Amino acid sequence: MSLLSFMDNREPRERMLVLGAAALIGLFILIQFILMPYLSYRSDTAAALQKAKQDYAFVAGNAPSLSIASSDAAPRQAFSRAILITKAREQELNISRVQPGSNNTVTVWFEDQSAADVFAFMRAIEGGYETTIDQAIIGRADNGVVNAQITYTTPAP
């Protein structure tokens, strides 16, 4: 039995009810699976953009405190992975992970640490040791602390 023969065998009132139910199902599918995902995608993207702007403003506001005076400073000491761990312990920072990388890099991860402590750590390492920050990814967590991934470039042996 095909759909056309099914509809032909119905009374006009039944046809209208079946077509109305089909229209309601089609409207539900349109709203639920097309319109709602599109609208929520736009609001999720806008919220992510707003958070990224706030994180950027937060880090940019603290960046001037990271400037290192290079005039007549004491000579910088040799840098190693052990220095990262020792300095973090001295500043009471909890390192979640340290990983040596290719091209003479060392990456250190901090989770749920004070922003001021992480920035002080970055300044102490870059100012006192023969290394530079290759990449820093710092994001604010919900509870007022930061998560950071900092990659240092070590001098070639």
Coordinates of N, CA and C in Angstrom, one line a residue, residues 84 93-100 106-113 121 137 147-151:
L84 N 64.1 24.4 36.1 CA 62.6 24.7 36.1 C 62.0 24.1 37.4
L93 N 55.1 26.6 43.4 CA 54.3 26.3 42.3 C 54.2 24.8 42.1
N94 N 53.1 24.3 41.8 CA 52.9 22.9 41.5 C 52.9 22.7 40.0
I95 N 54.0 22.0 39.5 CA 54.1 21.7 38.1 C 53.3 20.4 37.8
S96 N 52.4 20.5 36.8 CA 51.7 19.3 36.5 C 52.5 18.4 35.5
R97 N 53.4 19.0 34.7 CA 54.1 18.2 33.7 C 55.3 19.1 33.2
V98 N 56.4 18.4 33.0 CA 57.6 19.0 32.3 C 58.0 18.0 31.2
Q99 N 58.2 18.5 30.0 CA 58.5 17.7 28.9 C 59.6 18.3 28.0
P100 N 60.7 17.6 27.9 CA 61.7 18.1 26.9 C 61.2 17.9 25.5
V106 N 62.1 23.0 26.2 CA 61.5 22.3 27.4 C 60.2 23.0 27.7
T107 N 59.1 22.2 27.8 CA 57.8 22.7 28.1 C 57.4 22.4 29.5
V108 N 56.8 23.3 30.2 CA 56.3 23.1 31.6 C 54.9 23.5 31.6
W109 N 54.1 22.7 32.3 CA 52.6 23.0 32.5 C 52.3 23.3 33.9
F110 N 51.5 24.3 34.1 CA 50.9 24.6 35.5 C 49.4 24.6 35.4
E111 N 48.8 24.0 36.4 CA 47.3 24.0 36.4 C 46.9 24.6 37.8
D112 N 45.9 25.5 37.7 CA 45.3 26.1 38.9 C 46.3 26.8 39.8
Q113 N 47.1 27.7 39.2 CA 48.1 28.4 39.9 C 47.8 29.9 39.9
F121 N 57.5 33.5 38.1 CA 58.3 32.3 37.7 C 58.9 32.6 36.3
I137 N 51.2 29.8 26.6 CA 49.7 29.7 26.5 C 49.2 29.8 27.9
N147 N 45.9 28.5 34.1 CA 46.5 27.3 33.6 C 47.5 27.8 32.6
A148 N 48.7 27.3 32.6 CA 49.8 27.8 31.7 C 50.6 26.7 31.1
Q149 N 51.0 26.9 29.9 CA 51.9 26.0 29.2 C 53.0 26.9 28.6
I150 N 54.2 26.7 29.1 CA 55.3 27.6 28.8 C 56.4 26.8 28.2
T151 N 56.8 27.2 27.0 CA 57.9 26.5 26.3 C 59.2 27.4 26.3

